[in-house]
Short mmCIF file of C-alpha atoms in Angstrom, two decimals:
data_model
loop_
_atom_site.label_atom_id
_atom_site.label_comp_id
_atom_site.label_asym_id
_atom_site.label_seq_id
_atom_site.Cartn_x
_atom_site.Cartn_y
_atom_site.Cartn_z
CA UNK A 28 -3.31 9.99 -0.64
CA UNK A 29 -0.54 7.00 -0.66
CA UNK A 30 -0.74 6.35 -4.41
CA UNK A 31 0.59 10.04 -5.27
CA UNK A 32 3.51 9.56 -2.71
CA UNK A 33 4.53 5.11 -3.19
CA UNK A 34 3.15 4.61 -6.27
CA UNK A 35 6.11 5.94 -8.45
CA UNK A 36 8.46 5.04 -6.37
CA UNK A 37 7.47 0.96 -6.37
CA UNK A 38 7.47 1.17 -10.16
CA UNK A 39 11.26 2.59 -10.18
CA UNK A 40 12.14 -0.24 -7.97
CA UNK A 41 11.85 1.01 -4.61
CA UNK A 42 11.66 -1.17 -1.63
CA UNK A 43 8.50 -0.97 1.12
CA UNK A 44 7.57 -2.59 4.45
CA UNK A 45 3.60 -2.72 4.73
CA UNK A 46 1.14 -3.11 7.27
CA UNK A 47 -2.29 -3.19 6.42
CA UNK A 48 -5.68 -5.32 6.62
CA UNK A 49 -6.32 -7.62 3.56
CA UNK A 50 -9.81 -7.18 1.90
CA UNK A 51 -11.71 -7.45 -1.16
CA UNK A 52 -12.46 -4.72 -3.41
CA UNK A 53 -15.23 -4.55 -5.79
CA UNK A 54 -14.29 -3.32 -8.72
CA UNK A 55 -16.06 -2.95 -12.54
CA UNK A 56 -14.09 -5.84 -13.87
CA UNK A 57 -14.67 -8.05 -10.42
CA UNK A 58 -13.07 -8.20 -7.15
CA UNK A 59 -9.43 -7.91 -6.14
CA UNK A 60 -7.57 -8.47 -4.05
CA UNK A 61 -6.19 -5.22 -1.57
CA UNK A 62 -3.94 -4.27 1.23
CA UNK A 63 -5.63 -1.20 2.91
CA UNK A 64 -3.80 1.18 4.71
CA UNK A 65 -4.05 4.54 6.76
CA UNK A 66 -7.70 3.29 8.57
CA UNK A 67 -8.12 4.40 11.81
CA UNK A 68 -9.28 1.35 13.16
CA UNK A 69 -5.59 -0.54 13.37
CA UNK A 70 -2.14 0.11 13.11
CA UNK A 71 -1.04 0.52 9.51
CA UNK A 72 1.92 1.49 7.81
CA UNK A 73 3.60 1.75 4.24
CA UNK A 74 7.69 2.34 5.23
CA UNK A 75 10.39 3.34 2.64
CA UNK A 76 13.53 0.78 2.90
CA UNK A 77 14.83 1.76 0.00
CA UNK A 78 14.50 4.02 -2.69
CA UNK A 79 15.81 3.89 -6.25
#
């Protein structure tokens, strides 16, 4: 899973490039909005450019 590995990371200050489709997500306190990444159906990415 992403979160366990960028997560941390982009709350310490760490810099990413990210490719990913926007959507909506439903969730119990309304809809957000979400990058989604690691689908098979396109080319998606989260890159480290720096870390803290």
């Amino acid at each position: 899973m992403y979160d366990g590995l960028f997560i941390p990371p982009l709350y310490e200050g760490g810099v990413f490039r990210v490719r990913g489709i926007m959507s909506k997500v439903s969730t119990s306190k309304g809809d957000i909005d979400a990058l989604v990444v690691g689908i098979r159906e396109a080319l998606t990415f989260v890159e480290p450019l720096r870390a803290r």
